[in-house]
Short mmCIF file of C-alpha atoms in Angstrom, two decimals:
data_model
loop_
_atom_site.label_atom_id
_atom_site.label_comp_id
_atom_site.label_asym_id
_atom_site.label_seq_id
_atom_site.Cartn_x
_atom_site.Cartn_y
_atom_site.Cartn_z
CA UNK A 1 19.35 9.68 29.29
CA UNK A 2 22.41 9.77 27.08
CA UNK A 3 25.85 9.61 28.58
CA UNK A 4 27.51 13.40 28.99
CA UNK A 5 31.57 13.24 29.00
CA UNK A 6 33.16 16.05 31.42
CA UNK A 7 36.53 17.59 31.28
CA UNK A 8 38.76 19.10 33.74
CA UNK A 9 40.91 16.07 35.42
CA UNK A 10 38.77 14.20 33.16
CA UNK A 11 39.22 13.22 29.48
CA UNK A 12 36.19 14.62 27.63
CA UNK A 13 37.27 12.43 24.37
CA UNK A 14 34.14 10.32 23.37
CA UNK A 15 34.76 6.16 23.37
CA UNK A 16 35.62 5.67 19.76
CA UNK A 17 34.35 2.51 19.52
CA UNK A 18 30.53 1.62 20.54
CA UNK A 19 30.38 -0.60 17.67
CA UNK A 20 31.60 -3.75 19.44
CA UNK A 21 35.21 -3.68 18.09
CA UNK A 22 36.51 -2.05 20.97
CA UNK A 23 36.46 -4.44 23.93
CA UNK A 24 37.04 -1.87 26.42
CA UNK A 25 33.62 -0.06 25.63
CA UNK A 26 30.51 -1.50 26.42
CA UNK A 27 27.02 0.22 25.74
CA UNK A 28 24.05 -1.31 27.30
CA UNK A 29 20.49 -1.14 26.14
CA UNK A 30 19.73 2.14 28.27
CA UNK A 31 22.54 3.77 26.46
CA UNK A 32 24.97 3.95 29.70
CA UNK A 33 28.69 3.58 28.61
CA UNK A 34 31.18 1.77 30.63
CA UNK A 35 34.83 2.33 29.47
CA UNK A 36 37.82 0.81 30.92
CA UNK A 37 41.46 0.50 30.01
CA UNK A 38 42.86 -2.22 28.31
CA UNK A 39 45.97 -1.60 30.21
CA UNK A 40 44.23 -2.69 33.39
CA UNK A 41 43.82 -5.93 31.95
CA UNK A 42 46.50 -8.26 33.96
CA UNK A 43 44.52 -11.34 34.73
CA UNK A 44 45.15 -14.06 32.45
CA UNK A 45 43.50 -17.61 32.14
CA UNK A 46 45.98 -19.32 35.09
CA UNK A 47 45.26 -16.24 37.42
CA UNK A 48 41.39 -16.40 36.73
CA UNK A 49 41.22 -20.21 37.49
CA UNK A 50 43.36 -19.63 40.79
CA UNK A 51 40.98 -16.38 41.44
CA UNK A 52 37.93 -18.94 41.59
CA UNK A 53 39.73 -21.83 43.10
CA UNK A 54 41.23 -19.76 46.15
CA UNK A 55 38.10 -18.13 46.79
CA UNK A 56 36.25 -21.89 46.77
CA UNK A 57 38.69 -23.58 48.96
CA UNK A 58 39.61 -21.97 52.15
CA UNK A 59 39.84 -23.97 55.28
CA UNK A 60 36.11 -25.81 55.13
CA UNK A 61 37.35 -28.94 53.38
CA UNK A 62 39.92 -29.86 56.22
CA UNK A 63 36.94 -29.41 58.67
CA UNK A 64 33.47 -29.32 57.09
CA UNK A 65 33.11 -32.94 56.31
CA UNK A 66 33.12 -34.13 59.86
CA UNK A 67 29.92 -31.75 60.50
CA UNK A 68 28.39 -33.23 57.47
CA UNK A 69 28.94 -36.77 58.44
CA UNK A 70 27.99 -36.04 62.25
CA UNK A 71 24.45 -34.65 60.56
CA UNK A 72 23.81 -37.00 58.10
CA UNK A 73 24.79 -40.01 60.21
CA UNK A 74 26.31 -42.32 57.32
CA UNK A 75 28.98 -42.38 55.06
CA UNK A 76 26.80 -43.00 52.21
CA UNK A 77 24.34 -40.41 52.80
CA UNK A 78 27.46 -37.61 53.45
CA UNK A 79 28.65 -38.35 49.92
CA UNK A 80 25.17 -37.90 48.58
CA UNK A 81 24.90 -34.78 49.83
CA UNK A 82 28.31 -33.58 48.48
CA UNK A 83 27.26 -34.59 45.14
CA UNK A 84 24.02 -32.48 45.40
CA UNK A 85 26.18 -29.46 46.81
CA UNK A 86 28.41 -29.83 43.60
CA UNK A 87 25.43 -29.76 41.41
CA UNK A 88 24.09 -26.71 42.88
CA UNK A 89 27.32 -24.92 42.76
CA UNK A 90 27.66 -26.01 39.06
CA UNK A 91 23.79 -24.32 38.12
CA UNK A 92 25.15 -21.18 39.82
CA UNK A 93 28.40 -21.27 37.95
CA UNK A 94 26.32 -21.23 34.86
CA UNK A 95 24.02 -18.49 35.89
CA UNK A 96 26.89 -16.18 36.67
CA UNK A 97 28.74 -17.27 33.53
CA UNK A 98 25.88 -16.27 31.02
CA UNK A 99 25.56 -12.97 33.20
CA UNK A 100 29.29 -12.61 33.02
CA UNK A 101 29.64 -13.01 29.57
CA UNK A 102 26.94 -11.05 28.53
CA UNK A 103 27.98 -7.98 31.03
CA UNK A 104 31.72 -8.58 30.84
CA UNK A 105 32.72 -5.61 33.44
CA UNK A 106 33.67 -5.38 37.02
CA UNK A 107 30.96 -5.49 39.39
CA UNK A 108 29.25 -8.95 39.34
CA UNK A 109 25.92 -9.03 40.92
CA UNK A 110 25.73 -5.39 41.18
CA UNK A 111 25.38 -5.19 37.18
CA UNK A 112 23.15 -7.96 36.83
CA UNK A 113 20.72 -6.58 39.26
CA UNK A 114 20.77 -3.14 38.09
CA UNK A 115 20.42 -4.56 34.38
CA UNK A 116 17.07 -6.53 35.42
CA UNK A 117 15.66 -4.25 38.08
CA UNK A 118 15.58 -0.85 36.43
CA UNK A 119 12.59 0.83 38.41
CA UNK A 120 12.09 2.19 40.89
CA UNK A 121 15.48 3.72 39.61
CA UNK A 122 18.46 2.93 41.51
CA UNK A 123 16.85 0.95 44.23
CA UNK A 124 18.82 -2.33 43.24
CA UNK A 125 21.89 -0.63 43.79
CA UNK A 126 20.87 0.81 47.11
CA UNK A 127 20.10 -2.63 48.23
CA UNK A 128 23.32 -4.34 47.07
CA UNK A 129 25.29 -1.16 48.53
CA UNK A 130 24.35 -2.38 52.20
CA UNK A 131 25.33 -5.98 51.25
CA UNK A 132 28.52 -5.26 49.77
CA UNK A 133 29.73 -2.16 52.40
CA UNK A 134 28.60 -3.43 55.76
CA UNK A 135 29.73 -7.14 55.64
CA UNK A 136 33.62 -8.26 56.11
CA UNK A 137 33.91 -11.48 54.24
CA UNK A 138 37.66 -11.92 54.58
CA UNK A 139 37.68 -11.64 58.55
CA UNK A 140 36.59 -15.48 59.27
CA UNK A 141 39.33 -16.95 57.46
CA UNK A 142 42.01 -14.42 58.93
CA UNK A 143 41.00 -15.49 62.15
CA UNK A 144 41.33 -19.33 61.17
CA UNK A 145 44.77 -18.19 59.75
CA UNK A 146 45.69 -17.33 63.24
CA UNK A 147 44.74 -20.19 65.07
CA UNK A 148 46.75 -22.81 62.74
CA UNK A 149 49.70 -20.65 62.33
CA UNK A 150 49.83 -20.66 66.29
CA UNK A 151 49.12 -24.18 66.58
CA UNK A 152 51.89 -24.84 64.08
CA UNK A 153 54.37 -22.85 66.55
CA UNK A 154 52.97 -24.89 69.37
CA UNK A 155 51.62 -21.72 71.19
CA UNK A 156 48.43 -21.78 73.12
CA UNK A 157 45.55 -19.99 71.45
CA UNK A 158 43.74 -17.43 72.93
CA UNK A 159 41.54 -14.65 71.89
CA UNK A 160 43.78 -12.02 71.41
CA UNK A 161 46.81 -13.56 70.08
CA UNK A 162 44.63 -15.65 67.40
CA UNK A 163 43.01 -12.35 66.30
CA UNK A 164 46.41 -10.50 66.19
CA UNK A 165 48.08 -12.98 63.64
CA UNK A 166 45.00 -12.79 61.72
CA UNK A 167 45.08 -8.97 61.77
CA UNK A 168 48.79 -9.39 60.49
CA UNK A 169 47.05 -11.59 57.73
CA UNK A 170 44.38 -9.31 56.56
CA UNK A 171 46.51 -6.43 56.53
CA UNK A 172 49.08 -8.13 54.55
CA UNK A 173 46.64 -9.28 51.84
CA UNK A 174 45.11 -5.83 51.90
CA UNK A 175 48.71 -4.21 51.41
CA UNK A 176 49.94 -6.55 48.68
CA UNK A 177 47.06 -6.17 46.34
CA UNK A 178 46.71 -2.46 46.87
CA UNK A 179 50.28 -1.61 46.62
CA UNK A 180 51.71 -4.55 44.44
CA UNK A 181 49.03 -5.79 42.40
CA UNK A 182 51.27 -8.13 40.07
CA UNK A 183 53.02 -9.85 42.83
CA UNK A 184 49.56 -10.12 44.72
CA UNK A 185 48.29 -12.19 41.72
CA UNK A 186 51.55 -14.25 41.63
CA UNK A 187 51.36 -15.04 45.32
CA UNK A 188 47.46 -16.04 44.77
CA UNK A 189 48.75 -18.34 41.99
CA UNK A 190 51.48 -19.68 44.20
CA UNK A 191 49.22 -20.66 47.20
CA UNK A 192 46.29 -21.90 44.74
CA UNK A 193 49.01 -24.41 43.64
CA UNK A 194 50.10 -25.28 47.09
CA UNK A 195 46.46 -25.74 48.08
CA UNK A 196 46.10 -28.34 45.09
CA UNK A 197 49.19 -30.28 46.06
CA UNK A 198 47.77 -30.41 49.62
CA UNK A 199 44.49 -32.03 48.70
CA UNK A 200 46.28 -34.17 46.06
CA UNK A 201 48.39 -35.55 48.92
CA UNK A 202 45.30 -36.08 50.88
CA UNK A 203 43.63 -37.90 48.15
CA UNK A 204 46.65 -40.35 47.41
CA UNK A 205 47.41 -40.92 50.84
CA UNK A 206 43.47 -42.06 50.93
CA UNK A 207 44.24 -44.40 48.39
CA UNK A 208 46.91 -45.66 50.43
CA UNK A 209 44.80 -45.91 53.47
CA UNK A 210 42.30 -48.17 51.32
CA UNK A 211 44.76 -50.42 50.67
CA UNK A 212 45.54 -50.62 54.39
CA UNK A 213 48.69 -48.55 54.66
CA UNK A 214 47.52 -46.97 58.12
CA UNK A 215 49.01 -46.21 61.73
CA UNK A 216 45.72 -47.77 63.33
CA UNK A 217 43.32 -50.38 62.25
CA UNK A 218 41.64 -50.17 59.18
CA UNK A 219 38.41 -48.25 60.00
CA UNK A 220 35.86 -50.14 57.50
CA UNK A 221 33.64 -47.00 56.98
CA UNK A 222 32.77 -48.34 53.54
CA UNK A 223 31.01 -51.65 54.81
CA UNK A 224 27.30 -51.29 54.75
CA UNK A 225 27.94 -47.11 53.86
CA UNK A 226 24.44 -46.30 54.80
CA UNK A 227 24.44 -47.69 58.26
CA UNK A 228 23.16 -44.98 60.99
CA UNK A 229 21.56 -42.82 58.35
CA UNK A 230 19.70 -40.07 60.09
CA UNK A 231 15.88 -39.36 60.05
CA UNK A 232 16.40 -35.88 61.22
CA UNK A 233 15.22 -33.33 58.69
CA UNK A 234 17.20 -30.83 60.66
CA UNK A 235 20.18 -32.84 60.19
CA UNK A 236 19.81 -33.44 56.32
CA UNK A 237 18.49 -29.51 55.85
CA UNK A 238 21.53 -28.26 57.79
CA UNK A 239 24.25 -30.72 56.14
CA UNK A 240 23.29 -29.43 52.68
CA UNK A 241 23.26 -25.91 53.75
CA UNK A 242 26.81 -26.34 54.75
CA UNK A 243 27.84 -28.25 51.89
CA UNK A 244 26.54 -25.75 49.37
CA UNK A 245 28.44 -23.01 51.34
CA UNK A 246 31.45 -24.78 50.78
CA UNK A 247 31.40 -24.31 47.06
CA UNK A 248 30.57 -20.59 47.38
CA UNK A 249 33.20 -18.84 45.20
CA UNK A 250 32.49 -19.85 41.44
CA UNK A 251 31.30 -16.08 41.01
CA UNK A 252 34.66 -14.73 42.05
CA UNK A 253 36.07 -13.77 38.77
CA UNK A 254 32.94 -12.01 37.89
CA UNK A 255 33.89 -9.23 40.00
CA UNK A 256 37.17 -8.41 38.26
CA UNK A 257 35.93 -9.04 34.32
CA UNK A 258 37.39 -5.54 33.33
CA UNK A 259 40.47 -6.71 34.65
CA UNK A 260 40.80 -10.24 32.64
CA UNK A 261 42.41 -10.48 29.24
CA UNK A 262 39.67 -11.44 26.62
CA UNK A 263 37.16 -11.65 29.41
CA UNK A 264 34.56 -13.39 27.79
CA UNK A 265 36.70 -16.65 26.55
CA UNK A 266 38.77 -16.49 29.55
CA UNK A 267 35.62 -16.88 31.89
CA UNK A 268 34.11 -19.49 29.72
CA UNK A 269 37.19 -21.91 30.38
CA UNK A 270 38.10 -20.59 33.71
CA UNK A 271 34.84 -20.77 35.51
CA UNK A 272 33.86 -24.66 34.58
CA UNK A 273 37.65 -25.53 35.01
CA UNK A 274 38.01 -24.20 38.61
CA UNK A 275 34.29 -25.68 39.69
CA UNK A 276 34.94 -29.46 38.17
CA UNK A 277 38.53 -29.61 39.86
CA UNK A 278 37.23 -28.12 43.14
CA UNK A 279 34.10 -30.81 42.91
CA UNK A 280 36.68 -33.75 42.07
CA UNK A 281 39.10 -32.76 44.67
CA UNK A 282 36.23 -32.52 47.56
CA UNK A 283 34.50 -35.76 46.52
CA UNK A 284 38.23 -37.72 46.62
CA UNK A 285 39.15 -35.74 49.78
CA UNK A 286 35.98 -36.93 51.77
CA UNK A 287 36.72 -40.65 50.32
CA UNK A 288 40.43 -40.30 51.74
CA UNK A 289 39.13 -38.91 55.19
CA UNK A 290 36.33 -41.94 55.59
CA UNK A 291 39.42 -44.71 54.59
CA UNK A 292 41.41 -43.27 57.08
CA UNK A 293 39.49 -41.85 60.09
CA UNK A 294 37.03 -44.21 62.22
CA UNK A 295 33.54 -42.80 62.30
CA UNK A 296 33.71 -42.29 66.23
CA UNK A 297 36.92 -39.76 65.76
CA UNK A 298 35.30 -38.20 62.54
CA UNK A 299 32.33 -37.10 64.67
CA UNK A 300 34.28 -35.93 67.52
CA UNK A 301 37.39 -34.17 65.42
CA UNK A 302 35.54 -31.24 64.64
CA UNK A 303 37.51 -28.62 62.85
CA UNK A 304 40.72 -30.85 63.01
CA UNK A 305 39.13 -33.74 60.91
CA UNK A 306 42.06 -33.21 58.58
CA UNK A 307 44.57 -33.38 61.67
CA UNK A 308 43.10 -36.90 62.27
CA UNK A 309 43.54 -37.80 58.89
CA UNK A 310 46.89 -36.96 58.94
CA UNK A 311 48.02 -38.41 62.42
CA UNK A 312 46.54 -41.95 61.22
CA UNK A 313 48.30 -41.92 57.78
CA UNK A 314 51.65 -40.55 58.88
CA UNK A 315 51.79 -40.10 62.24
CA UNK A 316 51.48 -37.60 65.36
CA UNK A 317 54.25 -35.29 63.77
CA UNK A 318 52.38 -34.71 60.80
CA UNK A 319 49.65 -32.82 62.33
CA UNK A 320 51.99 -29.91 62.93
CA UNK A 321 52.74 -29.53 59.10
CA UNK A 322 48.95 -29.59 58.53
CA UNK A 323 48.67 -26.72 60.77
CA UNK A 324 51.07 -24.62 58.35
CA UNK A 325 49.25 -26.09 55.23
CA UNK A 326 45.75 -25.06 56.73
CA UNK A 327 47.05 -21.60 57.43
CA UNK A 328 48.41 -21.23 53.80
CA UNK A 329 45.23 -22.28 52.45
CA UNK A 330 43.29 -19.78 54.71
CA UNK A 331 45.67 -16.93 53.51
CA UNK A 332 45.18 -17.88 49.82
CA UNK A 333 41.40 -17.63 50.61
CA UNK A 334 41.69 -13.93 52.26
CA UNK A 335 44.14 -12.71 49.24
CA UNK A 336 41.33 -13.93 46.87
CA UNK A 337 38.46 -12.37 49.07
CA UNK A 338 39.55 -9.23 49.53
CA UNK A 339 40.81 -8.64 45.79
CA UNK A 340 37.21 -9.04 44.66
CA UNK A 341 35.61 -7.59 47.51
CA UNK A 342 37.75 -4.32 47.21
CA UNK A 343 36.51 -4.08 43.62
CA UNK A 344 32.93 -4.20 44.59
CA UNK A 345 33.56 -1.36 46.81
CA UNK A 346 35.04 0.18 43.59
CA UNK A 347 32.26 -0.17 41.44
CA UNK A 348 29.99 0.91 43.84
CA UNK A 349 32.11 4.19 43.84
CA UNK A 350 32.24 4.33 39.95
CA UNK A 351 28.35 4.04 40.08
CA UNK A 352 28.21 6.96 41.95
CA UNK A 353 25.98 6.11 44.83
CA UNK A 354 28.30 6.38 47.71
CA UNK A 355 29.48 9.62 49.48
CA UNK A 356 32.83 10.32 48.45
CA UNK A 357 32.39 8.10 45.15
CA UNK A 358 35.55 9.75 43.48
CA UNK A 359 37.65 8.52 46.41
CA UNK A 360 36.36 4.92 46.56
CA UNK A 361 36.28 4.93 42.61
CA UNK A 362 40.12 5.66 42.53
CA UNK A 363 42.70 3.43 40.90
CA UNK A 364 45.56 5.31 42.60
CA UNK A 365 48.17 5.51 43.53
CA UNK A 366 49.49 2.11 42.08
CA UNK A 367 46.69 1.13 39.47
CA UNK A 368 44.66 -0.88 42.04
CA UNK A 369 41.50 0.02 44.02
CA UNK A 370 43.49 0.87 47.41
CA UNK A 371 40.32 2.72 48.82
CA UNK A 372 38.12 -0.11 47.76
CA UNK A 373 40.44 -2.35 49.37
CA UNK A 374 40.85 -0.31 52.57
CA UNK A 375 37.00 -0.21 52.98
CA UNK A 376 36.88 -4.04 53.01
CA UNK A 377 39.77 -4.24 55.37
CA UNK A 378 38.45 -1.92 57.88
CA UNK A 379 34.95 -3.53 58.23
CA UNK A 380 36.53 -7.05 58.34
CA UNK A 381 39.15 -5.93 61.21
CA UNK A 382 36.01 -4.32 63.30
CA UNK A 383 34.29 -8.00 62.83
CA UNK A 384 37.50 -9.79 63.80
CA UNK A 385 38.39 -7.71 66.83
CA UNK A 386 35.27 -5.95 68.24
CA UNK A 387 32.79 -9.24 69.26
CA UNK A 388 33.96 -11.34 72.58
CA UNK A 389 34.10 -15.04 71.79
CA UNK A 390 31.15 -17.18 71.81
CA UNK A 391 27.96 -16.50 70.69
CA UNK A 392 28.74 -12.94 69.50
CA UNK A 393 31.57 -14.04 67.43
CA UNK A 394 29.64 -16.99 65.68
CA UNK A 395 26.57 -14.84 65.15
CA UNK A 396 28.66 -12.31 63.33
CA UNK A 397 30.17 -14.65 61.05
CA UNK A 398 26.99 -16.24 60.39
CA UNK A 399 25.60 -12.87 59.13
CA UNK A 400 28.04 -12.41 56.69
CA UNK A 401 27.25 -15.65 54.98
CA UNK A 402 23.33 -15.62 54.83
CA UNK A 403 22.62 -12.37 52.40
CA UNK A 404 24.18 -13.94 49.71
CA UNK A 405 21.44 -16.61 49.30
CA UNK A 406 18.95 -13.33 49.16
CA UNK A 407 21.18 -11.76 46.23
CA UNK A 408 21.25 -14.99 44.30
CA UNK A 409 17.61 -15.28 44.37
CA UNK A 410 17.16 -12.20 42.88
CA UNK A 411 20.22 -12.74 40.46
CA UNK A 412 18.66 -16.17 39.34
CA UNK A 413 15.04 -14.57 39.33
CA UNK A 414 16.43 -11.84 37.09
CA UNK A 415 17.26 -14.27 34.56
CA UNK A 416 14.47 -16.18 34.29
CA UNK A 417 12.53 -12.70 33.62
CA UNK A 418 15.08 -12.26 30.95
CA UNK A 419 14.34 -15.58 29.33
CA UNK A 420 10.68 -14.63 29.17
CA UNK A 421 11.52 -10.97 27.85
CA UNK A 422 14.34 -11.74 25.81
CA UNK A 423 14.00 -9.07 23.08
CA UNK A 424 13.17 -6.30 25.53
CA UNK A 425 16.48 -6.59 27.07
CA UNK A 426 18.54 -7.61 23.50
CA UNK A 427 19.84 -10.71 25.21
CA UNK A 428 22.13 -12.40 23.30
CA UNK A 429 25.40 -13.52 25.50
CA UNK A 430 27.62 -16.03 24.06
CA UNK A 431 26.91 -18.18 26.80
CA UNK A 432 23.46 -19.75 27.81
CA UNK A 433 22.82 -21.56 31.38
CA UNK A 434 19.13 -22.56 30.14
CA UNK A 435 15.72 -22.25 31.90
CA UNK A 436 15.80 -25.30 33.56
CA UNK A 437 19.07 -24.95 34.95
CA UNK A 438 18.37 -21.47 36.50
CA UNK A 439 15.32 -22.20 37.85
CA UNK A 440 17.30 -25.30 39.86
CA UNK A 441 19.50 -22.68 41.02
CA UNK A 442 16.76 -20.25 41.96
CA UNK A 443 15.05 -22.96 44.18
CA UNK A 444 18.33 -23.86 46.00
CA UNK A 445 19.08 -20.30 47.01
CA UNK A 446 15.06 -20.33 48.24
CA UNK A 447 16.18 -23.35 50.06
CA UNK A 448 19.31 -21.77 51.63
CA UNK A 449 17.23 -18.87 52.53
CA UNK A 450 14.47 -21.06 54.30
CA UNK A 451 16.79 -23.71 55.65
CA UNK A 452 18.16 -21.91 58.70
CA UNK A 453 14.51 -20.97 60.02
CA UNK A 454 13.98 -24.80 60.35
CA UNK A 455 14.16 -25.51 64.08
CA UNK A 456 16.56 -27.84 65.70
CA UNK A 457 15.48 -31.08 66.86
CA UNK A 458 16.95 -30.17 70.47
CA UNK A 459 18.46 -27.27 72.15
CA UNK A 460 22.15 -28.73 71.81
CA UNK A 461 22.05 -28.78 68.10
CA UNK A 462 21.34 -24.83 68.22
CA UNK A 463 24.27 -23.11 66.35
CA UNK A 464 24.32 -20.57 69.59
CA UNK A 465 24.34 -21.32 73.23
CA UNK A 466 21.92 -18.36 74.11
CA UNK A 467 20.50 -16.66 70.95
CA UNK A 468 17.88 -17.66 68.78
CA UNK A 469 18.92 -20.10 66.00
CA UNK A 470 17.36 -17.84 63.40
CA UNK A 471 18.89 -14.43 64.57
CA UNK A 472 21.71 -13.89 62.27
CA UNK A 473 19.11 -14.23 59.35
CA UNK A 474 16.69 -11.69 60.45
CA UNK A 475 19.92 -9.24 60.87
CA UNK A 476 21.33 -10.28 57.48
CA UNK A 477 17.87 -9.28 56.04
CA UNK A 478 18.49 -6.18 58.18
CA UNK A 479 21.69 -5.42 56.45
CA UNK A 480 20.14 -5.80 53.10
CA UNK A 481 17.30 -3.63 54.11
CA UNK A 482 19.68 -0.97 55.52
CA UNK A 483 21.00 -0.37 51.79
CA UNK A 484 17.04 0.15 50.79
CA UNK A 485 16.90 2.82 53.72
CA UNK A 486 19.66 4.62 52.03
CA UNK A 487 18.34 4.49 49.00
CA UNK A 488 15.05 6.07 50.36
CA UNK A 489 16.92 8.99 51.87
CA UNK A 490 19.44 9.69 49.13
CA UNK A 491 17.42 9.10 46.06
CA UNK A 492 13.48 10.00 47.43
CA UNK A 493 13.56 11.97 50.52
CA UNK A 494 16.40 14.42 49.86
CA UNK A 495 15.37 15.38 46.23
CA UNK A 496 11.83 15.79 47.31
CA UNK A 497 12.79 17.93 50.35
CA UNK A 498 15.56 19.91 48.36
CA UNK A 499 12.86 20.05 45.29
CA UNK A 500 15.76 18.75 42.68
CA UNK A 501 16.01 15.36 40.88
CA UNK A 502 18.98 13.10 40.30
CA UNK A 503 20.30 12.87 36.78
CA UNK A 504 23.21 10.15 36.33
CA UNK A 505 26.28 11.65 33.90
CA UNK A 506 29.04 9.67 32.71
CA UNK A 507 32.58 10.74 32.64
CA UNK A 508 35.88 9.41 31.46
CA UNK A 509 38.66 9.52 34.28
CA UNK A 510 42.17 10.25 33.78
CA UNK A 511 42.76 6.38 34.08
CA UNK A 512 40.73 5.70 30.94
CA UNK A 513 37.68 4.36 33.16
CA UNK A 514 34.19 5.69 32.91
CA UNK A 515 32.54 6.86 36.33
CA UNK A 516 29.01 8.11 36.81
CA UNK A 517 28.25 11.33 39.04
CA UNK A 518 24.77 12.26 39.99
CA UNK A 519 23.83 15.73 39.20
CA UNK A 520 21.20 17.58 41.30
CA UNK A 521 18.86 19.29 38.72
CA UNK A 522 16.16 21.93 40.12
CA UNK A 523 12.48 20.58 39.56
CA UNK A 524 10.72 23.08 37.55
#
């Protein structure tokens, strides 16, 4: 149906530009109008690069390489797996770049799924709603922040002080982005620059280690680089799975396209720049670790691999400084995550599918989605504080990450479908991922969805002590299904019982942004 503009608190002025000249107005091929305000565009090129950069680099690169090496068994295979992960991330970036430049507005996957999967009406939005509302992405790195800050202060870490500091971390990120948006963006940029400096320090120290400048004997890990390569299918599958997750975040700017200056041009520069920088840093950081840490110490170091590196290169006192660096990296990641997730909640409010949608859609009081940020803060805090240590806590963290692979399957599958029906969708974006790249990304996410079901070779390889290794996958699917159940109740059962149908109307708010409301129209 054609968009309808209300009045009252809302502005009944029709958008002047449906001719493509006004970048604040987008009209899709169903006639739906999306309008934003040019005054909202506060993200320049540098901020957009760091928005992606901060999301991709959290704390994983300081610890994950030890797990990858343990699972692969050799330096050579480990580096090959990191290259494979980088190629998959590049493919994903290109897919999201095509969608982002074709539909340049806040919301990310929500927009892409709605654009492709139009029938049944609102079903794609319903599934995506469960994924966004019920998962607290910012919680895990907030807890890691607490752990490393306490280590730097030489305070014994326990369940409650770690989570207490984590609570302060995520609350600070929420308040900064909700009440002082420009300062939040500046802080993100500063923390991104600090991460870059830290990793460059690791890399140059690694070059020095290759030359023999170490506090220990040279480990010679590159002699016979494939010695010890594993024959375990589970080991290789799990290692690649972990590497791919280390690159997640290349789509982070897609959630804030309505707030980016010259969004199409900026995304076309920022996304490739960020992922190329991260890919190079990841590879060289791995080389540095292997240059300075003996293989036995890499396997045993776990989450403190970077600590072993700093100790071997700079001496024991450097480990404490590293804890501060890793904590700052975690905080930068939390800022980036809550920034984007709060905007997803806001877009679901603007779509009109949530209870009290006007509240979630609001940009008040200080031109930032305070209530959207608050929802993600609340879910993340519950995830941080409620479960006991051990299996329950690890299970919840794993549940958060798994559904993204399912979402990406449908995003990639949707783009493949568009390629074969381009005229029907009037799809001619300024950037194209290409069919082979999209199919490659689709298959990689099918792999991510299936790989966790591969049974471990032995019980000690299970990610849990007492829970089934596949449990988080099933529950992750259940969270997406919960969104489908909500759709059944809201869009099917209640209209049928109430003898009405839902019709979407578009109104323009006092902030200059459009939002949708659903009107109950009696059935004749």
